Coordinates of C-alpha atoms in Angstrom, one line a residue:
M1 CA 94.6 96.9 138.0
T2 CA 97.6 98.5 136.5
T3 CA 100.7 96.5 136.1
P4 CA 104.2 97.6 135.3
S5 CA 103.8 96.2 131.7
A6 CA 100.9 98.6 131.1
Q7 CA 103.0 101.7 131.2
L8 CA 103.0 104.2 128.3
P9 CA 105.7 103.3 125.8
T10 CA 108.5 105.8 126.1
P11 CA 111.8 106.4 124.3
A12 CA 113.7 105.7 127.6
S13 CA 112.1 102.2 128.0
R14 CA 113.5 100.8 124.8
P15 CA 115.8 101.6 121.9
E16 CA 114.4 104.0 119.4
P17 CA 113.8 102.4 116.0
E18 CA 115.2 103.9 112.9
A19 CA 113.1 106.7 111.5
S20 CA 112.6 104.8 108.2
A21 CA 111.4 101.7 109.9
P22 CA 107.6 101.2 109.2
L23 CA 105.3 100.8 112.1
R24 CA 103.4 97.6 112.2
A25 CA 99.9 97.0 113.5
D26 CA 98.6 93.6 114.5
S27 CA 94.8 93.2 114.2
V28 CA 92.3 90.8 115.7
A29 CA 88.7 90.5 114.5
D30 CA 85.7 89.5 116.6
S31 CA 82.6 87.7 115.5
A32 CA 80.4 90.8 115.9
G33 CA 82.4 92.8 113.3
G34 CA 84.7 94.7 115.6
L35 CA 88.5 95.0 115.2
T36 CA 91.4 95.6 117.6
F37 CA 94.7 97.1 116.4
D38 CA 97.9 96.7 118.4
I39 CA 101.0 98.9 117.4
V40 CA 104.4 97.9 118.8
D41 CA 107.4 100.3 119.3
L42 CA 105.5 103.6 118.8
V43 CA 107.7 106.4 120.0
L44 CA 106.0 109.2 121.7
P45 CA 107.8 112.6 121.7
D46 CA 106.3 113.6 125.0
P47 CA 104.6 110.8 127.0
A48 CA 103.3 113.3 129.5
D49 CA 101.1 114.7 126.7
W50 CA 99.3 111.6 125.6
N51 CA 97.9 112.5 122.2
A52 CA 97.9 109.6 119.8
A53 CA 95.3 108.0 117.6
L54 CA 94.8 105.4 114.9
V55 CA 93.3 107.1 111.9
L56 CA 91.1 105.5 109.2
R57 CA 90.6 107.5 106.0
L58 CA 88.2 106.5 103.3
R59 CA 90.1 106.1 100.1
G60 CA 89.1 108.5 97.3
D61 CA 87.8 111.1 99.7
A62 CA 90.0 114.1 98.8
E63 CA 88.3 116.4 101.2
G64 CA 89.0 114.2 104.2
A65 CA 85.4 114.4 105.4
D66 CA 85.3 110.6 106.0
E67 CA 87.9 110.1 108.7
V68 CA 87.6 108.1 111.9
R69 CA 90.0 108.6 114.8
L70 CA 90.4 105.9 117.4
P71 CA 92.3 106.8 120.6
L72 CA 95.3 104.7 121.4
S73 CA 95.8 103.4 124.9
P74 CA 98.6 101.3 126.6
A75 CA 98.2 97.6 126.2
G76 CA 101.3 96.2 127.7
E77 CA 105.0 96.7 127.4
R78 CA 106.0 98.6 124.2
R79 CA 102.4 98.2 122.8
V80 CA 99.4 100.5 122.3
R81 CA 95.9 99.6 121.3
A82 CA 93.0 101.0 119.4
V83 CA 89.5 99.4 119.2
L84 CA 87.0 99.7 116.4
P85 CA 83.7 98.4 117.8
S86 CA 81.1 97.0 115.5
T87 CA 78.7 99.7 116.7
V88 CA 80.8 102.4 115.1
A89 CA 79.3 103.0 111.6
L90 CA 81.9 102.7 108.9
P91 CA 80.6 103.5 105.4
E92 CA 81.3 101.0 102.7
G93 CA 84.6 101.3 101.0
R94 CA 88.4 100.9 101.4
W95 CA 89.9 102.7 104.4
D96 CA 93.6 103.4 104.7
V97 CA 95.1 103.0 108.2
Y98 CA 97.4 105.6 109.8
V99 CA 98.8 106.5 113.1
A100 CA 98.9 110.1 114.3
V101 CA 101.0 111.3 117.2
G102 CA 100.5 114.9 118.5
D103 CA 100.9 117.4 115.6
E104 CA 103.0 115.1 113.5
R105 CA 101.8 114.2 110.1
P106 CA 99.9 110.8 110.2
R107 CA 102.0 107.8 109.0
R108 CA 100.8 104.8 107.1
L109 CA 100.9 101.5 109.0
V110 CA 102.0 98.2 107.6
P111 CA 100.3 94.9 108.5
G112 CA 101.6 92.8 111.3
L113 CA 99.8 89.6 112.4
N114 CA 96.2 89.4 111.4
D115 CA 94.0 87.1 113.5
L116 CA 90.8 86.7 111.4
R117 CA 89.7 83.3 112.6
S118 CA 86.4 84.6 114.0
L119 CA 85.4 85.7 110.5
V120 CA 85.6 82.2 108.9
D121 CA 82.1 81.0 108.2
R122 CA 80.7 83.8 110.3
R123 CA 77.0 83.5 111.1
P124 CA 75.7 86.7 112.7
G125 CA 73.1 86.4 115.4
P126 CA 69.5 87.9 115.2
S127 CA 69.5 91.7 115.2
L128 CA 68.0 94.6 113.3
S129 CA 71.1 96.7 113.4
P130 CA 73.0 97.1 110.1
L131 CA 75.4 94.2 109.5
A132 CA 79.0 95.5 109.8
V133 CA 81.9 93.6 108.1
R134 CA 85.5 94.8 108.3
I135 CA 88.4 92.9 106.9
P136 CA 92.0 94.2 107.2
Y137 CA 94.3 93.4 104.3
T138 CA 97.6 94.3 102.7
T139 CA 97.6 96.7 99.7
K140 CA 99.7 96.1 96.6
H141 CA 102.2 98.7 98.1
G142 CA 102.5 96.7 101.4
N143 CA 100.4 99.0 103.5
L144 CA 97.6 98.2 105.9
S145 CA 94.0 99.0 104.7
L146 CA 90.5 97.9 105.8
R147 CA 87.6 96.9 103.6
S148 CA 84.2 97.8 105.1
W149 CA 80.7 96.7 104.3
L150 CA 77.5 98.0 106.0
R151 CA 74.3 96.4 104.9
A152 CA 70.7 96.2 106.2
P153 CA 69.3 93.8 105.3
H154 CA 71.9 91.5 103.8
A155 CA 71.6 88.5 101.5
E156 CA 74.6 86.3 101.9
A157 CA 75.5 84.0 99.0
G158 CA 76.3 80.5 99.9
E159 CA 77.0 77.4 97.8
L160 CA 76.7 77.9 93.9
R161 CA 76.4 75.1 91.4
V162 CA 76.5 75.2 87.6
A163 CA 74.9 72.3 85.9
D164 CA 72.6 71.7 82.9
G165 CA 72.8 75.3 81.8
T166 CA 71.5 76.5 85.2
L167 CA 73.1 78.5 88.1
T168 CA 71.6 77.1 91.3
G169 CA 72.4 79.0 94.4
R170 CA 71.7 79.1 98.1
G171 CA 71.7 82.1 100.4
R172 CA 70.6 83.4 103.8
L173 CA 68.8 86.7 104.7
Y174 CA 70.1 88.7 107.6
R175 CA 68.9 91.8 109.5
V176 CA 65.2 91.6 108.9
E177 CA 62.5 91.3 111.7
R178 CA 60.4 88.6 110.0
P179 CA 62.5 86.8 107.4
V180 CA 59.7 84.3 106.6
A181 CA 57.4 87.1 105.7
W182 CA 60.1 89.0 103.8
L183 CA 60.9 86.0 101.7
S184 CA 57.3 85.0 101.0
G185 CA 56.9 85.5 97.2
A186 CA 60.4 86.9 96.9
V187 CA 62.5 86.5 93.8
V188 CA 66.1 86.6 92.7
R189 CA 66.3 89.4 90.1
A190 CA 69.0 89.4 87.5
R191 CA 69.3 93.0 86.2
L192 CA 71.3 93.9 83.1
R193 CA 73.9 96.5 84.0
R194 CA 74.0 98.3 80.6
D195 CA 70.2 98.6 80.6
P196 CA 68.7 98.4 84.1
S197 CA 65.2 98.4 82.7
V198 CA 65.9 94.8 81.6
A199 CA 65.5 92.3 84.4
L200 CA 64.7 88.6 84.8
D201 CA 63.0 87.3 87.9
V202 CA 63.2 83.7 89.3
P203 CA 61.2 82.6 92.3
V204 CA 63.0 81.6 95.5
T205 CA 62.3 78.6 97.7
A206 CA 62.5 79.7 101.3
D207 CA 63.1 77.9 104.6
C208 CA 63.0 80.4 107.5
A209 CA 65.9 82.8 106.6
D210 CA 67.5 80.5 104.0
F211 CA 66.6 80.7 100.3
D212 CA 67.4 78.7 97.1
F213 CA 67.1 79.8 93.5
S214 CA 67.8 78.5 89.9
L215 CA 68.7 80.9 87.1
S216 CA 68.7 79.7 83.4
Y217 CA 71.7 80.8 81.4
A218 CA 69.7 80.6 78.2
D219 CA 67.4 83.3 79.5
L220 CA 70.3 85.6 80.1
A221 CA 72.1 84.7 76.8
A222 CA 68.9 85.5 74.8
H223 CA 69.5 89.2 75.5
W224 CA 73.1 89.2 74.3
D225 CA 73.8 91.4 71.3
G226 CA 77.6 91.3 71.2
G227 CA 80.3 92.5 73.5
Q228 CA 80.0 91.7 77.2
D229 CA 76.9 91.8 79.3
V230 CA 76.9 91.8 83.1
W231 CA 73.8 90.7 85.1
D232 CA 73.8 91.8 88.8
L233 CA 71.8 89.5 91.1
W234 CA 69.4 91.0 93.7
L235 CA 67.1 89.5 96.2
A236 CA 63.8 91.3 95.9
R237 CA 60.5 91.3 97.9
A238 CA 57.3 90.5 96.2
D239 CA 56.0 94.0 97.0
E240 CA 59.0 95.9 95.6
G241 CA 58.1 99.2 93.9
E242 CA 60.0 101.2 91.4
E243 CA 61.4 103.6 94.1
A244 CA 62.4 100.9 96.6
D245 CA 65.5 101.3 98.5
D246 CA 68.3 98.8 98.7
G247 CA 70.4 97.5 101.7
R248 CA 73.5 99.6 100.8
A249 CA 71.6 102.8 100.1
T250 CA 69.9 102.9 103.5
A251 CA 72.4 101.1 105.8
E252 CA 74.3 104.3 106.9
A253 CA 71.0 106.1 107.6
A254 CA 69.7 103.0 109.4
A255 CA 72.7 102.9 111.7
E256 CA 71.7 106.2 113.1
A257 CA 67.9 105.4 113.4
A258 CA 65.9 103.4 115.8
P259 CA 64.5 100.1 114.2
A260 CA 61.0 101.5 114.1
D261 CA 62.1 104.6 112.2
R262 CA 64.1 102.8 109.5
P263 CA 62.8 102.9 105.9
P264 CA 61.6 99.5 104.5
V265 CA 64.1 97.8 102.2
A266 CA 62.6 95.9 99.3
R267 CA 65.7 94.6 97.5
V268 CA 69.2 93.7 98.5
R269 CA 72.3 92.8 96.5
V270 CA 73.3 89.1 96.8
A271 CA 76.9 89.1 98.0
R272 CA 79.4 87.0 99.9
I273 CA 81.1 89.0 102.7
L274 CA 80.8 86.8 105.8
D275 CA 84.3 85.3 105.8
D276 CA 88.0 86.4 105.9
V277 CA 88.5 86.7 102.1
V278 CA 88.6 90.4 101.2
D279 CA 88.5 90.0 97.4
K280 CA 86.5 87.0 96.3
K281 CA 87.0 87.4 92.5
P282 CA 90.4 85.8 92.2
V283 CA 89.6 83.2 94.9
F284 CA 86.1 81.9 94.0
A285 CA 86.3 80.8 90.4
Y286 CA 83.4 79.1 88.7
P287 CA 83.3 77.3 85.4
A288 CA 82.2 79.0 82.2
L289 CA 79.5 77.4 80.1
S290 CA 79.3 77.8 76.3
L291 CA 75.9 78.3 74.7
A292 CA 74.7 78.9 71.2
T293 CA 72.5 81.8 70.5
D294 CA 71.0 83.4 67.3
R295 CA 73.9 85.9 67.4
G296 CA 76.7 83.4 67.9
S297 CA 78.3 81.4 70.7
V298 CA 78.6 82.9 74.2
R299 CA 80.4 82.0 77.4
V300 CA 78.4 82.5 80.6
T301 CA 80.2 82.7 84.0
P302 CA 79.1 83.6 87.5
Y303 CA 81.6 85.7 89.5
Y304 CA 82.1 88.0 92.4
T305 CA 82.7 91.7 91.7
A306 CA 85.3 94.0 93.3
D307 CA 82.7 94.6 96.1
N308 CA 82.1 90.8 96.5
D309 CA 78.6 91.1 95.0
L310 CA 77.3 88.2 92.9
S311 CA 77.0 88.8 89.1
V312 CA 76.9 86.8 85.9
R313 CA 79.0 87.7 82.8
V314 CA 77.8 86.8 79.3
E315 CA 80.4 87.4 76.4
G316 CA 81.3 86.1 73.0
A317 CA 83.0 82.7 73.0

């Protein structure tokens, strides 16, 4: 039922804001990975010709090929709304948020109120669809942007502990049909970033979709030869081959395919994305441990990368 408050916003219904005033967008996240954006005081040059959209542009895409347009519709007095459902595949990356009205040049939006409570300690339900995570945030210039992840399967990192020269971690596997079978014989694989042919495997202990692992810092430090080494952590099936796909490489294709047609995934990056923290690195800090090696003393530190993937850094002390 249409109410008087659901009319299209028009210049006649309220004072026109100054041209230099930025437009603000409130955002609300749902537990399925969807987002709702509300813009207040958007002036339409011709309300009879309703042509307005919220525009998402993938940062770094100079050609503009990765652009998503979400129609804006009235959502109350002086307010219009756009909805990004979790079912709309949004490739991984950082997306800048604009509003476009008619033929006008799209304008950047600034953040209003962000309601991200449903993302805190999120535990997605059973599904074989790619796991969609979208977190709105404020850029260093004060604009509204969106960080997107799309993974199938996904290995969510949980509690991490550092003790007795060992990193002990817990995680949970999502978006696989039979997690018990997938985790049977699985390992956490630490792969040396500067030389991917070097990898160390440690077995996981599985309980349904949950898994635990312990990684010796001494084993990582034994490969140190000066400078800084970074070891990226993966969860790998026992039957992984050299040409196996990973969750990020196939998630976009999987989003377009039926479950039976999706390629098997034999390794996935261990990451922490199921909460409302867009950048884990400055928030989740873990203690560094000093070790002695044949080439000198080193400091070993687990950390989250700019993509919120779990890695371990080894560097000279």
